[in-house]
Amino acid sequence: MRPIQMVDTRSQYLKIKSEVDNAVLEVLDSSAFINGPAVKEFSQNLANYLDVKHVIPCANGTDALQIALMALDLQPGDEVITPSFTFIATTEVVALLQLKPVFVEVDKHTFCIDVHELESRITPRTKVILPVHLYGQAANMEAIMAIAEKYNLYVIEDNAQAIGADFTFLDGTIKKTGTIGHIGCTSFYPSKNLGAFGDGGAICTNDDELAAKMQMIANHGQSKRYYHDVVGCNSRLDSVQAAILNIKLKHLDAYNGARQAVAAYYDKAFGSTNKLTVPARADFASHVYHQYTLLLNEVDREGLVAFLAERKIPAMIYYPVPGHKQKMFAHFNTENQELPITDWLTERVVSLPVHTEMDEEQLAYITSAVLEFVNQ
Ligand SMILES: *Cc1c(COP(=O)(O)O)cnc(C)c1O
């Protein structure tokens, strides 16, 4: 059996190696390393794929979130409502910009913002709702957009884990996640569903004014060469990464399909025991399984992870400490905030390997080991 990894970027690369190698060599040959033609081409292709007006490439997903927030003319102390149950980048940029993260509880099944709790967190200082489509499952964007409209708030989607997912509105309209809020942010970190061979990120929007502003912010606040209108940053997707992403984008639906097939295998195997709750699939969105995350019901999590490790099966806890318990936010006094579902999930989740290169032998081996432990 091939060794089992959480992600297998190498095997994925080998399947498209000659095409990727040629594209990289072409960039090297042209030496158009910064803002070369591949960057423009990829941005256009991604905009077409997502069916969104503007795609602004940038250096990574964290920068994408930062640039999005910088474009909204916020004042220090303005509040951003966001889940505590997410990767730290989502909330870190809020604090970095002197804004205040206001944590909202997540839904116990989808692990995304609980839209019933959302309104109770709104204050006169609230300016932005920042939902996260965690593990590849979309938050309830239809409800979030309705609340945002009612209170005149911006919505920035953290789509780093759900690129390619479809969201279906009650009237049947389908949109890609990341294109529903005012701004969507994504990451091309190598292990993401659309992964580069290094860092990368992108911001998308249908708003012309916001697009122009974010483009300017990502480029030193520059309106024309050496004329700097606002304080910005330097955040670029480099040409080599864009050339690689251009090839991988063509495979994104197949990659997500492969992840869904892995999830279906796991779901079937684990459906037989009430010790494990398989990831919920909301009826409003497809799940693209950036992670396959089980909820353990009275199972010793550390014991399970150690048991799997002995059998050379990696398993990860995403994320062991929720935002409101992180030291970096101590000055917001968030540690005493009551987020019982977030705490409850944090103690019970475990993520199994899911990627595009898994075979049935590996899946059979993993599922039988997990079941052996939980049923013992
Ligand atoms: C990966 C990730 C980010 C940050 O992306 P980078 O490219 O690593 O900066 C932000 N939010 C979430 C939810 C992520 O998973």
mmCIF file of C-alpha atoms and ligand atoms in Angstrom:
data_model
loop_
_atom_site.group_PDB
_atom_site.id
_atom_site.type_symbol
_atom_site.label_atom_id
_atom_site.label_comp_id
_atom_site.label_asym_id
_atom_site.label_seq_id
_atom_site.Cartn_x
_atom_site.Cartn_y
_atom_site.Cartn_z
ATOM 1 C CA MET A 1 0.000 0.000 0.000
ATOM 2 C CA ARG A 2 1.189 3.514 -0.732
ATOM 3 C CA PRO A 3 2.006 5.523 2.402
ATOM 4 C CA ILE A 4 -0.974 7.528 3.699
ATOM 5 C CA GLN A 5 -0.603 11.288 4.013
ATOM 6 C CA MET A 6 -3.033 14.042 5.016
ATOM 7 C CA VAL A 7 -2.397 15.525 1.570
ATOM 8 C CA ASP A 8 -0.414 14.107 -1.336
ATOM 9 C CA THR A 9 0.634 17.051 -3.457
ATOM 10 C CA ARG A 10 3.429 15.077 -5.081
ATOM 11 C CA SER A 11 1.270 12.335 -6.612
ATOM 12 C CA GLN A 12 -1.151 14.992 -7.795
ATOM 13 C CA TYR A 13 1.727 16.879 -9.438
ATOM 14 C CA LEU A 14 3.098 13.774 -11.166
ATOM 15 C CA LYS A 15 -0.178 13.350 -13.080
ATOM 16 C CA ILE A 16 0.176 16.771 -14.702
ATOM 17 C CA LYS A 17 3.958 17.009 -14.504
ATOM 18 C CA SER A 18 4.874 17.658 -18.131
ATOM 19 C CA GLU A 19 2.220 20.341 -18.549
ATOM 20 C CA VAL A 20 3.230 22.044 -15.300
ATOM 21 C CA ASP A 21 6.952 21.767 -15.998
ATOM 22 C CA ASN A 22 6.503 23.326 -19.432
ATOM 23 C CA ALA A 23 4.462 26.194 -18.024
ATOM 24 C CA VAL A 24 7.061 26.888 -15.332
ATOM 25 C CA LEU A 25 9.913 26.740 -17.849
ATOM 26 C CA GLU A 26 8.025 29.153 -20.064
ATOM 27 C CA VAL A 27 7.882 31.677 -17.208
ATOM 28 C CA LEU A 28 11.580 31.160 -16.497
ATOM 29 C CA ASP A 29 12.367 31.614 -20.154
ATOM 30 C CA SER A 30 10.317 34.811 -20.416
ATOM 31 C CA SER A 31 11.682 35.984 -17.057
ATOM 32 C CA ALA A 32 8.372 37.810 -16.538
ATOM 33 C CA PHE A 33 8.446 36.850 -12.856
ATOM 34 C CA ILE A 34 6.308 39.686 -11.537
ATOM 35 C CA ASN A 35 2.872 40.386 -13.041
ATOM 36 C CA GLY A 36 3.709 38.377 -16.134
ATOM 37 C CA PRO A 37 1.037 37.340 -18.646
ATOM 38 C CA ALA A 38 0.272 34.170 -16.644
ATOM 39 C CA VAL A 39 -1.029 36.268 -13.742
ATOM 40 C CA LYS A 40 -3.524 38.130 -15.881
ATOM 41 C CA GLU A 41 -4.539 34.956 -17.662
ATOM 42 C CA PHE A 42 -5.140 33.076 -14.433
ATOM 43 C CA SER A 43 -7.125 35.941 -12.906
ATOM 44 C CA GLN A 44 -9.371 36.013 -15.966
ATOM 45 C CA ASN A 45 -9.785 32.243 -15.996
ATOM 46 C CA LEU A 46 -10.657 32.191 -12.306
ATOM 47 C CA ALA A 47 -13.148 35.035 -12.779
ATOM 48 C CA ASN A 48 -14.793 33.039 -15.569
ATOM 49 C CA TYR A 49 -14.847 29.875 -13.497
ATOM 50 C CA LEU A 50 -16.387 31.618 -10.496
ATOM 51 C CA ASP A 51 -18.636 33.784 -12.668
ATOM 52 C CA VAL A 52 -17.511 36.921 -10.867
ATOM 53 C CA LYS A 53 -16.593 40.303 -12.343
ATOM 54 C CA HIS A 54 -13.208 40.905 -10.726
ATOM 55 C CA VAL A 55 -10.459 38.658 -9.433
ATOM 56 C CA ILE A 56 -7.518 40.362 -7.770
ATOM 57 C CA PRO A 57 -4.612 37.987 -7.243
ATOM 58 C CA CYS A 58 -2.441 38.451 -4.158
ATOM 59 C CA ALA A 59 0.314 36.762 -2.175
ATOM 60 C CA ASN A 60 -1.733 34.509 0.130
ATOM 61 C CA GLY A 61 -5.152 34.032 1.688
ATOM 62 C CA THR A 62 -4.291 36.008 4.806
ATOM 63 C CA ASP A 63 -3.355 39.031 2.680
ATOM 64 C CA ALA A 64 -6.594 38.598 0.742
ATOM 65 C CA LEU A 65 -8.566 38.992 3.976
ATOM 66 C CA GLN A 66 -6.432 41.916 5.084
ATOM 67 C CA ILE A 67 -6.779 43.779 1.783
ATOM 68 C CA ALA A 68 -10.534 43.166 1.770
ATOM 69 C CA LEU A 69 -10.890 44.687 5.246
ATOM 70 C CA MET A 70 -8.586 47.601 4.337
ATOM 71 C CA ALA A 71 -10.857 48.506 1.429
ATOM 72 C CA LEU A 72 -13.916 49.168 3.594
ATOM 73 C CA ASP A 73 -12.902 52.475 5.235
ATOM 74 C CA LEU A 74 -13.286 51.070 8.725
ATOM 75 C CA GLN A 75 -12.326 52.907 11.899
ATOM 76 C CA PRO A 76 -10.268 51.472 14.762
ATOM 77 C CA GLY A 77 -12.595 49.614 17.121
ATOM 78 C CA ASP A 78 -15.177 48.828 14.443
ATOM 79 C CA GLU A 79 -16.534 45.353 14.920
ATOM 80 C CA VAL A 80 -16.262 42.335 12.669
ATOM 81 C CA ILE A 81 -18.513 39.390 13.461
ATOM 82 C CA THR A 82 -16.755 36.127 12.744
ATOM 83 C CA PRO A 83 -16.591 32.576 14.071
ATOM 84 C CA SER A 84 -14.090 31.613 16.756
ATOM 85 C CA PHE A 85 -14.028 28.119 15.260
ATOM 86 C CA THR A 86 -11.724 28.786 12.283
ATOM 87 C CA PHE A 87 -8.087 28.993 11.265
ATOM 88 C CA ILE A 88 -6.443 31.933 13.044
ATOM 89 C CA ALA A 89 -5.809 33.954 9.847
ATOM 90 C CA THR A 90 -9.486 34.904 9.628
ATOM 91 C CA THR A 91 -9.505 36.692 12.967
ATOM 92 C CA GLU A 92 -5.850 37.677 13.187
ATOM 93 C CA VAL A 93 -6.149 40.200 10.349
ATOM 94 C CA VAL A 94 -9.126 41.795 12.101
ATOM 95 C CA ALA A 95 -7.028 42.501 15.184
ATOM 96 C CA LEU A 96 -4.004 43.471 13.096
ATOM 97 C CA LEU A 97 -6.053 46.295 11.541
ATOM 98 C CA GLN A 98 -7.116 47.566 14.994
ATOM 99 C CA LEU A 99 -10.622 46.244 14.461
ATOM 100 C CA LYS A 100 -12.465 44.162 17.023
ATOM 101 C CA PRO A 101 -13.285 40.510 16.356
ATOM 102 C CA VAL A 102 -16.711 39.659 17.779
ATOM 103 C CA PHE A 103 -17.042 35.916 17.942
ATOM 104 C CA VAL A 104 -20.288 34.260 17.044
ATOM 105 C CA GLU A 105 -21.312 30.701 17.760
ATOM 106 C CA VAL A 106 -21.256 28.104 14.996
ATOM 107 C CA ASP A 107 -23.904 25.614 13.974
ATOM 108 C CA LYS A 108 -23.272 22.248 15.578
ATOM 109 C CA HIS A 109 -23.828 20.349 12.318
ATOM 110 C CA THR A 110 -22.201 22.510 9.625
ATOM 111 C CA PHE A 111 -19.479 24.039 11.876
ATOM 112 C CA CYS A 112 -20.224 27.402 10.185
ATOM 113 C CA ILE A 113 -21.735 30.630 11.591
ATOM 114 C CA ASP A 114 -24.998 29.994 13.404
ATOM 115 C CA VAL A 115 -27.274 32.450 11.623
ATOM 116 C CA HIS A 116 -29.728 32.394 14.533
ATOM 117 C CA GLU A 117 -27.056 33.788 16.856
ATOM 118 C CA LEU A 118 -25.762 36.320 14.385
ATOM 119 C CA GLU A 119 -28.201 39.168 15.009
ATOM 120 C CA SER A 120 -27.610 39.085 18.767
ATOM 121 C CA ARG A 121 -23.940 40.024 18.146
ATOM 122 C CA ILE A 122 -24.718 43.144 16.135
ATOM 123 C CA THR A 123 -24.003 46.470 17.854
ATOM 124 C CA PRO A 124 -23.865 50.055 16.544
ATOM 125 C CA ARG A 125 -20.146 49.451 15.853
ATOM 126 C CA THR A 126 -20.652 46.355 13.732
ATOM 127 C CA LYS A 127 -19.492 46.939 10.171
ATOM 128 C CA VAL A 128 -18.655 43.538 8.722
ATOM 129 C CA ILE A 129 -19.769 39.921 8.883
ATOM 130 C CA LEU A 130 -16.926 37.556 8.037
ATOM 131 C CA PRO A 131 -18.266 34.020 7.572
ATOM 132 C CA VAL A 132 -15.933 31.068 6.981
ATOM 133 C CA HIS A 133 -16.883 28.142 4.761
ATOM 134 C CA LEU A 134 -15.145 25.741 7.072
ATOM 135 C CA TYR A 135 -13.752 22.426 5.838
ATOM 136 C CA GLY A 136 -15.410 23.025 2.433
ATOM 137 C CA GLN A 137 -18.978 23.407 3.696
ATOM 138 C CA ALA A 138 -20.573 26.789 3.017
ATOM 139 C CA ALA A 139 -22.130 28.941 5.707
ATOM 140 C CA ASN A 140 -25.758 29.863 5.161
ATOM 141 C CA MET A 141 -25.018 32.819 2.876
ATOM 142 C CA GLU A 142 -28.648 33.495 1.998
ATOM 143 C CA ALA A 143 -29.513 34.157 5.649
ATOM 144 C CA ILE A 144 -26.264 36.049 6.238
ATOM 145 C CA MET A 145 -26.852 38.359 3.252
ATOM 146 C CA ALA A 146 -30.417 39.080 4.445
ATOM 147 C CA ILE A 147 -29.137 40.102 7.883
ATOM 148 C CA ALA A 148 -26.330 42.156 6.338
ATOM 149 C CA GLU A 149 -28.815 44.022 4.180
ATOM 150 C CA LYS A 150 -31.117 44.701 7.115
ATOM 151 C CA TYR A 151 -28.287 46.255 9.173
ATOM 152 C CA ASN A 152 -26.302 47.692 6.249
ATOM 153 C CA LEU A 153 -23.193 45.591 6.849
ATOM 154 C CA TYR A 154 -20.473 44.340 4.547
ATOM 155 C CA VAL A 155 -19.961 40.617 4.084
ATOM 156 C CA ILE A 156 -16.505 39.185 3.371
ATOM 157 C CA GLU A 157 -16.475 35.436 2.715
ATOM 158 C CA ASP A 158 -13.457 33.461 3.861
ATOM 159 C CA ASN A 159 -13.530 30.949 1.013
ATOM 160 C CA ALA A 160 -10.014 29.565 1.622
ATOM 161 C CA GLN A 161 -11.397 26.065 2.248
ATOM 162 C CA ALA A 162 -14.315 25.926 -0.179
ATOM 163 C CA ILE A 163 -13.210 27.061 -3.620
ATOM 164 C CA GLY A 164 -15.407 25.463 -6.266
ATOM 165 C CA ALA A 165 -18.381 24.804 -3.986
ATOM 166 C CA ASP A 166 -21.858 25.711 -5.229
ATOM 167 C CA PHE A 167 -24.400 27.550 -3.114
ATOM 168 C CA THR A 168 -28.071 27.167 -4.028
ATOM 169 C CA PHE A 169 -30.525 29.910 -3.067
ATOM 170 C CA LEU A 170 -34.154 29.211 -2.203
ATOM 171 C CA ASP A 171 -35.240 30.445 -5.640
ATOM 172 C CA GLY A 172 -32.929 27.914 -7.291
ATOM 173 C CA THR A 173 -30.164 30.370 -8.257
ATOM 174 C CA ILE A 174 -26.731 28.801 -7.936
ATOM 175 C CA LYS A 175 -23.566 30.780 -7.221
ATOM 176 C CA LYS A 176 -20.033 29.793 -6.371
ATOM 177 C CA THR A 177 -19.021 30.352 -2.765
ATOM 178 C CA GLY A 178 -16.871 33.448 -2.464
ATOM 179 C CA THR A 179 -18.993 35.384 -4.976
ATOM 180 C CA ILE A 180 -22.064 35.961 -2.805
ATOM 181 C CA GLY A 181 -20.775 38.453 -0.240
ATOM 182 C CA HIS A 182 -19.431 41.882 -1.189
ATOM 183 C CA ILE A 183 -15.946 40.363 -1.240
ATOM 184 C CA GLY A 184 -14.666 36.783 -1.289
ATOM 185 C CA CYS A 185 -11.165 35.729 -0.257
ATOM 186 C CA THR A 186 -9.338 32.553 -1.049
ATOM 187 C CA SER A 187 -5.962 30.877 -0.594
ATOM 188 C CA PHE A 188 -3.835 28.776 -2.918
ATOM 189 C CA TYR A 189 -1.690 27.352 -0.113
ATOM 190 C CA PRO A 190 -0.463 23.988 -1.471
ATOM 191 C CA SER A 191 -2.845 21.843 0.588
ATOM 192 C CA LYS A 192 -5.955 23.859 -0.326
ATOM 193 C CA ASN A 193 -8.452 22.471 -2.849
ATOM 194 C CA LEU A 194 -6.813 24.617 -5.533
ATOM 195 C CA GLY A 195 -3.217 24.601 -4.364
ATOM 196 C CA ALA A 196 -0.191 26.344 -5.840
ATOM 197 C CA PHE A 197 3.395 25.130 -5.413
ATOM 198 C CA GLY A 198 4.014 27.831 -2.849
ATOM 199 C CA ASP A 199 1.901 30.667 -1.488
ATOM 200 C CA GLY A 200 -0.872 32.438 -3.327
ATOM 201 C CA GLY A 201 -4.269 34.014 -2.803
ATOM 202 C CA ALA A 202 -7.055 35.919 -4.502
ATOM 203 C CA ILE A 203 -9.873 38.306 -3.769
ATOM 204 C CA CYS A 204 -13.040 38.489 -5.812
ATOM 205 C CA THR A 205 -15.907 40.929 -6.063
ATOM 206 C CA ASN A 206 -18.652 42.079 -8.390
ATOM 207 C CA ASP A 207 -18.267 45.667 -7.149
ATOM 208 C CA ASP A 208 -16.205 47.846 -9.548
ATOM 209 C CA GLU A 209 -15.325 50.431 -6.932
ATOM 210 C CA LEU A 210 -14.176 47.895 -4.337
ATOM 211 C CA ALA A 211 -12.203 46.055 -7.023
ATOM 212 C CA ALA A 212 -10.311 49.196 -8.020
ATOM 213 C CA LYS A 213 -9.607 49.997 -4.412
ATOM 214 C CA MET A 214 -8.365 46.529 -3.522
ATOM 215 C CA GLN A 215 -6.189 46.434 -6.626
ATOM 216 C CA MET A 216 -4.661 49.700 -5.488
ATOM 217 C CA ILE A 217 -4.182 48.561 -1.879
ATOM 218 C CA ALA A 218 -2.445 45.367 -3.004
ATOM 219 C CA ASN A 219 -0.016 47.509 -4.960
ATOM 220 C CA HIS A 220 1.301 50.044 -2.398
ATOM 221 C CA GLY A 221 -1.850 52.165 -2.604
ATOM 222 C CA GLN A 222 -0.705 53.249 -6.030
ATOM 223 C CA SER A 223 -3.151 54.883 -8.472
ATOM 224 C CA LYS A 224 -0.516 55.479 -11.125
ATOM 225 C CA ARG A 225 3.145 54.693 -11.064
ATOM 226 C CA TYR A 226 4.811 56.338 -8.036
ATOM 227 C CA TYR A 227 1.608 58.149 -7.014
ATOM 228 C CA HIS A 228 0.350 56.586 -3.784
ATOM 229 C CA ASP A 229 -3.141 57.596 -2.669
ATOM 230 C CA VAL A 230 -3.665 55.346 0.330
ATOM 231 C CA VAL A 231 -1.510 53.222 2.589
ATOM 232 C CA GLY A 232 -1.503 49.773 1.056
ATOM 233 C CA CYS A 233 0.797 46.785 1.029
ATOM 234 C CA ASN A 234 2.798 44.733 -1.428
ATOM 235 C CA SER A 235 0.900 41.556 -2.165
ATOM 236 C CA ARG A 236 1.332 39.772 -5.466
ATOM 237 C CA LEU A 237 0.719 36.326 -6.870
ATOM 238 C CA ASP A 238 3.938 35.500 -8.651
ATOM 239 C CA SER A 239 3.990 34.443 -12.279
ATOM 240 C CA VAL A 240 5.313 30.928 -11.655
ATOM 241 C CA GLN A 241 2.444 30.200 -9.257
ATOM 242 C CA ALA A 242 -0.091 31.728 -11.652
ATOM 243 C CA ALA A 243 1.161 29.518 -14.494
ATOM 244 C CA ILE A 244 0.768 26.418 -12.295
ATOM 245 C CA LEU A 245 -2.655 27.488 -11.026
ATOM 246 C CA ASN A 246 -3.805 28.073 -14.576
ATOM 247 C CA ILE A 247 -3.270 24.380 -15.276
ATOM 248 C CA LYS A 248 -4.674 23.166 -11.976
ATOM 249 C CA LEU A 249 -7.825 25.290 -12.280
ATOM 250 C CA LYS A 250 -8.889 23.098 -15.221
ATOM 251 C CA HIS A 251 -8.833 20.136 -12.830
ATOM 252 C CA LEU A 252 -10.529 21.811 -9.874
ATOM 253 C CA ASP A 253 -13.943 20.232 -10.404
ATOM 254 C CA ALA A 254 -12.341 16.806 -10.812
ATOM 255 C CA TYR A 255 -10.224 17.403 -7.692
ATOM 256 C CA ASN A 256 -13.307 18.339 -5.690
ATOM 257 C CA GLY A 257 -15.099 15.324 -7.131
ATOM 258 C CA ALA A 258 -12.270 13.062 -5.950
ATOM 259 C CA ARG A 259 -12.538 14.555 -2.452
ATOM 260 C CA GLN A 260 -16.291 13.964 -2.501
ATOM 261 C CA ALA A 261 -15.731 10.332 -3.483
ATOM 262 C CA VAL A 262 -13.386 9.871 -0.510
ATOM 263 C CA ALA A 263 -15.987 11.468 1.762
ATOM 264 C CA ALA A 264 -18.711 9.188 0.393
ATOM 265 C CA TYR A 265 -16.549 6.153 1.172
ATOM 266 C CA TYR A 266 -15.929 7.355 4.718
ATOM 267 C CA ASP A 267 -19.604 8.279 5.233
ATOM 268 C CA LYS A 268 -20.684 4.815 4.239
ATOM 269 C CA ALA A 269 -18.149 3.072 6.448
ATOM 270 C CA PHE A 270 -18.779 5.242 9.497
ATOM 271 C CA GLY A 271 -22.546 5.436 9.168
ATOM 272 C CA SER A 272 -22.773 2.117 11.007
ATOM 273 C CA THR A 273 -21.657 3.456 14.391
ATOM 274 C CA ASN A 274 -23.162 6.121 16.614
ATOM 275 C CA LYS A 275 -19.699 6.725 18.095
ATOM 276 C CA LEU A 276 -18.927 8.816 15.017
ATOM 277 C CA THR A 277 -20.895 11.644 13.443
ATOM 278 C CA VAL A 278 -19.964 12.110 9.814
ATOM 279 C CA PRO A 279 -19.763 15.660 8.366
ATOM 280 C CA ALA A 280 -23.188 17.154 7.730
ATOM 281 C CA ARG A 281 -24.025 18.331 4.250
ATOM 282 C CA ALA A 282 -26.238 21.410 4.230
ATOM 283 C CA ASP A 283 -29.025 21.297 1.658
ATOM 284 C CA PHE A 284 -28.048 24.776 0.404
ATOM 285 C CA ALA A 285 -24.498 23.959 -0.700
ATOM 286 C CA SER A 286 -22.234 21.301 -2.095
ATOM 287 C CA HIS A 287 -19.451 20.193 0.264
ATOM 288 C CA VAL A 288 -15.962 20.169 -1.247
ATOM 289 C CA TYR A 289 -14.289 18.463 1.738
ATOM 290 C CA HIS A 290 -11.189 20.502 2.253
ATOM 291 C CA GLN A 291 -11.199 18.414 5.394
ATOM 292 C CA TYR A 292 -13.138 15.304 6.320
ATOM 293 C CA THR A 293 -13.905 15.988 9.940
ATOM 294 C CA LEU A 294 -15.622 13.525 12.226
ATOM 295 C CA LEU A 295 -17.288 14.313 15.525
ATOM 296 C CA LEU A 296 -16.427 11.781 18.190
ATOM 297 C CA ASN A 297 -19.168 10.689 20.576
ATOM 298 C CA GLU A 298 -17.573 9.401 23.759
ATOM 299 C CA VAL A 299 -14.439 8.244 21.999
ATOM 300 C CA ASP A 300 -10.986 8.964 23.467
ATOM 301 C CA ARG A 301 -9.638 11.340 20.829
ATOM 302 C CA GLU A 302 -5.993 11.238 21.834
ATOM 303 C CA GLY A 303 -6.206 7.463 22.040
ATOM 304 C CA LEU A 304 -7.669 7.298 18.545
ATOM 305 C CA VAL A 305 -5.005 9.588 17.057
ATOM 306 C CA ALA A 306 -2.239 7.541 18.731
ATOM 307 C CA PHE A 307 -3.832 4.260 17.615
ATOM 308 C CA LEU A 308 -3.951 5.516 14.022
ATOM 309 C CA ALA A 309 -0.404 6.904 14.214
ATOM 310 C CA GLU A 310 0.866 3.455 15.233
ATOM 311 C CA ARG A 311 -0.674 2.183 12.013
ATOM 312 C CA LYS A 312 0.901 5.015 10.018
ATOM 313 C CA ILE A 313 -2.395 6.805 9.502
ATOM 314 C CA PRO A 314 -2.166 10.547 10.102
ATOM 315 C CA ALA A 315 -5.102 12.362 11.703
ATOM 316 C CA MET A 316 -5.284 16.007 12.708
ATOM 317 C CA ILE A 317 -7.206 18.233 15.084
ATOM 318 C CA TYR A 318 -8.417 21.356 13.251
ATOM 319 C CA TYR A 319 -8.333 23.414 15.434
ATOM 320 C CA PRO A 320 -7.308 22.512 18.983
ATOM 321 C CA VAL A 321 -7.754 26.034 20.392
ATOM 322 C CA PRO A 322 -10.616 28.248 19.200
ATOM 323 C CA GLY A 323 -10.016 31.966 18.603
ATOM 324 C CA HIS A 324 -11.680 33.176 21.788
ATOM 325 C CA LYS A 325 -9.194 31.122 23.840
ATOM 326 C CA GLN A 326 -6.103 32.376 21.994
ATOM 327 C CA LYS A 327 -3.649 34.542 23.918
ATOM 328 C CA MET A 328 -3.383 36.983 21.024
ATOM 329 C CA PHE A 329 -6.942 38.124 21.725
ATOM 330 C CA ALA A 330 -6.565 38.356 25.501
ATOM 331 C CA HIS A 331 -6.915 42.154 25.381
ATOM 332 C CA PHE A 332 -10.420 41.728 23.970
ATOM 333 C CA ASN A 333 -11.355 39.653 27.050
ATOM 334 C CA THR A 334 -12.696 36.960 24.774
ATOM 335 C CA GLU A 335 -11.611 34.028 26.932
ATOM 336 C CA ASN A 336 -14.648 34.396 29.161
ATOM 337 C CA GLN A 337 -17.023 34.586 26.255
ATOM 338 C CA GLU A 338 -19.532 31.766 26.274
ATOM 339 C CA LEU A 339 -19.315 29.769 23.072
ATOM 340 C CA PRO A 340 -20.409 26.342 24.286
ATOM 341 C CA ILE A 341 -20.879 24.771 20.841
ATOM 342 C CA THR A 342 -17.478 26.006 19.678
ATOM 343 C CA ASP A 343 -15.866 24.603 22.853
ATOM 344 C CA TRP A 344 -17.784 21.359 22.484
ATOM 345 C CA LEU A 345 -16.719 20.927 18.847
ATOM 346 C CA THR A 346 -13.111 21.829 19.620
ATOM 347 C CA GLU A 347 -12.938 18.905 22.018
ATOM 348 C CA ARG A 348 -14.567 16.375 19.698
ATOM 349 C CA VAL A 349 -13.413 16.930 16.112
ATOM 350 C CA VAL A 350 -10.836 14.852 14.311
ATOM 351 C CA SER A 351 -9.904 15.128 10.636
ATOM 352 C CA LEU A 352 -8.906 12.136 8.535
ATOM 353 C CA PRO A 353 -6.808 12.201 5.360
ATOM 354 C CA VAL A 354 -8.744 13.479 2.353
ATOM 355 C CA HIS A 355 -7.140 14.381 -0.927
ATOM 356 C CA THR A 356 -7.343 13.721 -4.622
ATOM 357 C CA GLU A 357 -4.931 10.802 -4.775
ATOM 358 C CA MET A 358 -6.404 8.307 -2.313
ATOM 359 C CA ASP A 359 -7.124 4.779 -3.410
ATOM 360 C CA GLU A 360 -9.578 2.211 -2.155
ATOM 361 C CA GLU A 361 -6.919 0.131 -0.446
ATOM 362 C CA GLN A 362 -5.914 3.116 1.681
ATOM 363 C CA LEU A 363 -9.522 3.983 2.446
ATOM 364 C CA ALA A 364 -10.341 0.418 3.476
ATOM 365 C CA TYR A 365 -7.282 0.364 5.724
ATOM 366 C CA ILE A 366 -8.124 3.719 7.350
ATOM 367 C CA THR A 367 -11.797 2.975 7.922
ATOM 368 C CA SER A 368 -11.167 -0.446 9.392
ATOM 369 C CA ALA A 369 -8.567 0.968 11.785
ATOM 370 C CA VAL A 370 -10.902 3.752 12.923
ATOM 371 C CA LEU A 371 -13.785 1.318 13.406
ATOM 372 C CA GLU A 372 -11.560 -1.129 15.250
ATOM 373 C CA PHE A 373 -10.655 1.565 17.761
ATOM 374 C CA VAL A 374 -14.112 3.028 18.314
ATOM 375 C CA ASN A 375 -15.815 -0.362 18.571
ATOM 376 C CA GLN A 376 -13.315 -1.930 20.938
HETATM 377 C C1 LIG B 1 -5.621 28.724 4.726
HETATM 378 C C2 LIG B 1 -6.615 29.630 5.314
HETATM 379 C C3 LIG B 1 -6.411 31.021 5.363
HETATM 380 C C4 LIG B 1 -5.109 31.680 5.035
HETATM 381 O O1 LIG B 1 -4.554 31.388 3.840
HETATM 382 P P1 LIG B 1 -2.949 31.522 3.625
HETATM 383 O O2 LIG B 1 -2.800 31.442 2.154
HETATM 384 O O3 LIG B 1 -2.304 30.416 4.362
HETATM 385 O O4 LIG B 1 -2.548 32.862 4.150
HETATM 386 C C5 LIG B 1 -7.436 31.809 5.843
HETATM 387 N N1 LIG B 1 -8.591 31.273 6.281
HETATM 388 C C6 LIG B 1 -8.807 29.948 6.281
HETATM 389 C C7 LIG B 1 -10.114 29.434 6.763
HETATM 390 C C8 LIG B 1 -7.834 29.082 5.812
HETATM 391 O O5 LIG B 1 -8.044 27.759 5.838
#
